[in-house]
Structures are given as C-alpha cells and as structure tokens.
Coordinates of N, CA and C in Angstrom, one line a residue:
M225 N 22.0 24.8 -18.1 CA 21.3 23.5 -17.9 C 19.9 23.8 -18.2
D226 N 19.2 22.9 -18.7 CA 17.7 23.0 -19.0 C 17.0 23.0 -17.6
L227 N 16.1 24.0 -17.5 CA 15.3 24.0 -16.2 C 14.4 22.9 -15.9
N228 N 13.9 22.2 -17.0 CA 13.1 21.0 -16.8 C 13.9 19.8 -16.3
L229 N 15.2 19.7 -16.6 CA 16.0 18.7 -16.0 C 16.2 18.9 -14.5
K230 N 16.4 20.2 -14.2 CA 16.6 20.5 -12.7 C 15.4 20.3 -12.0
R231 N 14.2 20.6 -12.5 CA 12.9 20.4 -11.8 C 12.6 18.9 -11.6
N232 N 13.0 18.1 -12.5 CA 12.7 16.7 -12.4 C 13.7 15.9 -11.5
N233 N 14.8 16.5 -11.1 CA 15.7 15.8 -10.3 C 15.0 15.7 -8.9
L234 N 15.4 14.6 -8.2 CA 14.9 14.3 -6.8 C 15.6 15.2 -5.9
T235 N 14.9 15.9 -5.0 CA 15.5 16.7 -4.0 C 15.8 15.9 -2.8
R236 N 15.2 14.7 -2.6 CA 15.4 13.9 -1.4 C 15.7 12.5 -1.9
N237 N 16.3 11.7 -1.1 CA 16.7 10.4 -1.4 C 15.4 9.5 -1.4
P238 N 15.3 8.6 -2.3 CA 14.1 7.7 -2.4 C 14.2 6.8 -1.2
M239 N 12.9 6.4 -0.7 CA 12.8 5.5 0.4 C 12.9 4.1 -0.2
L240 N 14.0 3.5 -0.2 CA 14.2 2.1 -0.5 C 14.0 1.2 0.6
F241 N 13.8 -0.1 0.4 CA 13.7 -1.1 1.5 C 15.0 -1.1 2.4
S242 N 16.1 -0.8 1.7 CA 17.4 -0.8 2.5 C 17.8 0.5 3.0
S243 N 17.0 1.5 2.9 CA 17.4 2.9 3.4 C 17.2 3.0 4.8
Y244 N 17.9 3.9 5.4 CA 17.8 4.2 6.8 C 16.4 4.7 7.2
I245 N 16.0 5.6 6.4 CA 14.6 6.1 6.7 C 13.5 5.1 6.7
F246 N 13.6 4.0 5.9 CA 12.6 3.0 5.9 C 12.9 2.1 7.1
I247 N 14.1 1.7 7.4 CA 14.4 0.7 8.4 C 14.2 1.3 9.7
L248 N 14.6 2.6 10.0 CA 14.5 3.2 11.3 C 13.3 4.0 11.6
A249 N 12.5 4.4 10.5 CA 11.3 5.2 10.8 C 10.1 4.6 10.3
F250 N 10.1 4.4 9.0 CA 8.8 3.9 8.4 C 8.4 2.5 8.8
L251 N 9.2 1.6 8.9 CA 8.9 0.2 9.2 C 8.5 0.1 10.6
P252 N 9.2 0.7 11.6 CA 8.8 0.6 13.0 C 7.4 1.3 13.2
I253 N 7.2 2.4 12.6 CA 5.9 3.1 12.8 C 4.9 2.3 12.1
S254 N 5.0 1.8 11.0 CA 4.0 0.9 10.4 C 3.7 -0.3 11.2
L255 N 4.7 -1.0 11.6 CA 4.4 -2.2 12.5 C 3.7 -1.9 13.7
L256 N 4.2 -0.8 14.4 CA 3.6 -0.4 15.6 C 2.1 -0.1 15.6
G257 N 1.9 0.7 14.4 CA 0.5 1.1 14.2 C -0.4 -0.1 13.9
F258 N 0.1 -0.9 13.1 CA -0.7 -2.1 12.6 C -1.0 -3.0 13.8
Y259 N 0.0 -3.4 14.5 CA -0.2 -4.3 15.6 C -0.9 -3.7 16.8
T260 N -0.7 -2.4 17.0 CA -1.5 -1.7 18.1 C -3.0 -1.7 17.8
L261 N -3.3 -1.5 16.6 CA -4.7 -1.5 16.1 C -5.3 -2.9 16.2
R262 N -4.5 -3.9 15.8 CA -5.0 -5.3 15.9 C -5.1 -5.7 17.3
A263 N -4.2 -5.3 18.2 CA -4.4 -5.6 19.7 C -5.6 -5.0 20.2
M264 N -6.0 -3.8 19.7 CA -7.2 -3.2 20.2 C -8.4 -3.7 19.5
K265 N -8.3 -4.9 18.7 CA -9.4 -5.5 18.0 C -10.0 -4.7 17.0
C266 N -9.3 -3.7 16.4 CA -9.8 -2.8 15.3 C -9.2 -3.4 14.0
Y267 N -9.7 -4.6 13.6 CA -9.1 -5.3 12.5 C -9.2 -4.5 11.2
S268 N -10.5 -4.0 10.9 CA -10.6 -3.3 9.7 C -9.8 -2.0 9.7
L269 N -9.7 -1.3 10.8 CA -8.9 -0.1 10.8 C -7.4 -0.4 10.7
A270 N -7.0 -1.6 11.2 CA -5.6 -1.9 11.0 C -5.3 -2.2 9.5
K271 N -6.2 -2.8 8.8 CA -6.0 -3.0 7.3 C -6.1 -1.6 6.5
V272 N -6.9 -0.8 7.0 CA -6.9 0.6 6.3 C -5.6 1.3 6.6
F273 N -5.1 1.2 7.9 CA -3.9 1.8 8.2 C -2.7 1.3 7.4
L274 N -2.7 -0.1 7.2 CA -1.6 -0.7 6.3 C -1.7 -0.3 4.9
I275 N -2.9 -0.2 4.3 CA -3.1 0.3 3.0 C -2.6 1.8 2.9
G276 N -3.0 2.6 3.9 CA -2.5 4.0 3.9 C -1.0 4.1 3.9
A277 N -0.4 3.3 4.7 CA 1.0 3.3 4.9 C 1.7 2.9 3.6
S278 N 1.1 1.9 2.9 CA 1.6 1.5 1.6 C 1.5 2.6 0.6
V279 N 0.4 3.3 0.5 CA 0.2 4.4 -0.3 C 1.3 5.5 -0.1
F280 N 1.5 5.8 1.2 CA 2.5 6.7 1.6 C 3.9 6.4 1.2
F281 N 4.2 5.0 1.3 CA 5.5 4.5 1.0 C 5.8 4.7 -0.6
Y282 N 4.8 4.3 -1.4 CA 5.0 4.5 -2.8 C 5.0 6.0 -3.3
G283 N 4.1 6.8 -2.6 CA 4.1 8.2 -2.9 C 5.3 9.1 -2.5
Y284 N 6.0 8.5 -1.5 CA 7.2 9.3 -1.0 C 8.2 9.5 -2.1
F285 N 8.5 8.6 -2.9 CA 9.4 8.7 -4.0 C 8.9 9.7 -5.0
K286 N 7.7 9.5 -5.5 CA 7.1 10.4 -6.5 C 5.6 10.4 -6.3
V287 N 5.0 11.6 -6.2 CA 3.6 11.7 -5.9 C 2.7 11.1 -7.0
E288 N 3.2 11.2 -8.2 CA 2.4 10.6 -9.3 C 2.2 9.1 -9.3
Y289 N 3.0 8.4 -8.5 CA 2.9 7.0 -8.4 C 1.7 6.6 -7.6
I290 N 1.2 7.6 -6.7 CA 0.1 7.2 -5.9 C -1.1 7.0 -6.7
F291 N -1.3 7.7 -7.8 CA -2.4 7.5 -8.6 C -2.4 6.2 -9.4
I292 N -1.2 5.8 -9.8 CA -1.0 4.5 -10.5 C -1.3 3.4 -9.5
L293 N -0.8 3.5 -8.3 CA -1.1 2.5 -7.2 C -2.5 2.4 -6.9
I294 N -3.2 3.5 -6.7 CA -4.7 3.4 -6.4 C -5.4 2.8 -7.5
F295 N -5.1 3.2 -8.7 CA -5.8 2.6 -9.9 C -5.6 1.1 -9.9
S296 N -4.3 0.7 -9.7 CA -4.0 -0.7 -9.7 C -4.8 -1.4 -8.6
M297 N -4.9 -0.9 -7.5 CA -5.6 -1.5 -6.4 C -7.1 -1.6 -6.7
L298 N -7.7 -0.6 -7.3 CA -9.2 -0.6 -7.6 C -9.4 -1.7 -8.7
V299 N -8.5 -1.8 -9.7 CA -8.7 -2.7 -10.7 C -8.6 -4.1 -10.1
N300 N -7.6 -4.4 -9.3 CA -7.5 -5.7 -8.7 C -8.6 -6.1 -7.8
F301 N -9.1 -5.1 -7.0 CA -10.2 -5.3 -6.1 C -11.5 -5.7 -7.0
S302 N -11.7 -4.9 -8.1 CA -12.8 -5.2 -8.9 C -12.8 -6.5 -9.6
L303 N -11.6 -6.9 -10.1 CA -11.5 -8.2 -10.7 C -11.7 -9.3 -9.7
A304 N -11.2 -9.1 -8.5 CA -11.4 -10.2 -7.5 C -12.9 -10.3 -7.1
H305 N -13.6 -9.1 -7.0 CA -15.0 -9.2 -6.8 C -15.8 -9.8 -7.8
F306 N -15.4 -9.5 -9.1 CA -16.0 -10.2 -10.3 C -15.8 -11.7 -10.2
I307 N -14.6 -12.1 -10.0 CA -14.3 -13.6 -9.9 C -15.2 -14.3 -8.8
L308 N -15.3 -13.6 -7.7 CA -16.1 -14.1 -6.6 C -17.5 -14.2 -6.9
K309 N -18.1 -13.2 -7.6 CA -19.5 -13.3 -8.0 C -19.7 -14.3 -9.1
A310 N -18.7 -14.4 -10.0 CA -18.9 -15.3 -11.2 C -18.9 -16.8 -10.7
T311 N -18.2 -17.0 -9.7 CA -18.1 -18.4 -9.2 C -19.3 -18.7 -8.1
G312 N -20.1 -17.7 -7.9 CA -21.1 -17.9 -6.9 C -20.7 -17.9 -5.5
G313 N -19.5 -17.3 -5.3 CA -19.0 -17.2 -4.0 C -18.3 -18.4 -3.4
G314 N -18.0 -19.3 -4.4 CA -17.5 -20.6 -4.0 C -16.1 -20.5 -3.3
E315 N -16.1 -21.0 -2.1 CA -15.0 -21.0 -1.2 C -13.8 -21.8 -1.8
A316 N -14.1 -22.9 -2.6 CA -13.0 -23.7 -3.1 C -12.3 -23.1 -4.3
V317 N -12.9 -22.2 -5.0 CA -12.3 -21.6 -6.2 C -11.5 -20.4 -5.8
F318 N -12.0 -19.5 -4.9 CA -11.4 -18.3 -4.6 C -11.6 -17.9 -3.1
N319 N -10.8 -18.3 -2.2 CA -11.0 -18.0 -0.9 C -10.2 -16.9 -0.5
Y320 N -10.7 -15.6 -0.7 CA -10.0 -14.4 -0.4 C -9.9 -14.2 1.2
R321 N -10.9 -14.7 1.9 CA -10.9 -14.6 3.4 C -9.7 -15.2 4.0
H322 N -9.2 -16.2 3.4 CA -8.0 -16.9 4.0 C -6.8 -16.0 4.1
Y323 N -6.7 -15.1 3.0 CA -5.5 -14.3 2.9 C -5.7 -13.0 3.6
L324 N -6.9 -12.6 4.0 CA -7.1 -11.4 4.8 C -7.1 -11.7 6.2

C-alpha cells in the first residue's frame, strides 16, 4: 500500500455534530465556558471564547482547515467593516450590533 494513502487516513474519528465527543464533551464545555463568562459580565471574552471553540471544532478534524476558517473570518469581517464605512455607519442598512 502507498505510504501517502496511509499517512492521509484519519487516525481518530471526526467530531461531527452527532458524535459522542461533540455531544458529551465539546458542547457542554463550550456552553459552560460561554455562559460562565457572560454571567461574569465578560462579554468580549465570552465572544473570544466562542470563536476559539469554533476554531478548535473545525481544526479537530483536520488542522489545515483552521487556516481556511481564519481566512474566511478575516475576509467576512473586513467586508462587513467596509460595508459599515461605505454606508456611513447607517444603522438601518447594516445593524451588526443587533446580531452580536
């Protein structure tokens, strides 16, 4: 068998939304961390924690996906910032504060 094929096989099960590791470990830890930080009135830190948990979730399957995710997040954030500046910060056009 080709060594490249062996090397590319997954050595662990992927963390799917229906997997035991997601339901019994990742989800409770993520929710507990997020809501604990919010209860402590650390809203910004709670958001950073949630972003970090998301990056970990996507990187658990394959580390290379982390770079794709971070690139996508940066592009989306930049485009949202550009739209906000282009509209003069108009709340009626793009109210991002409502969703955060």
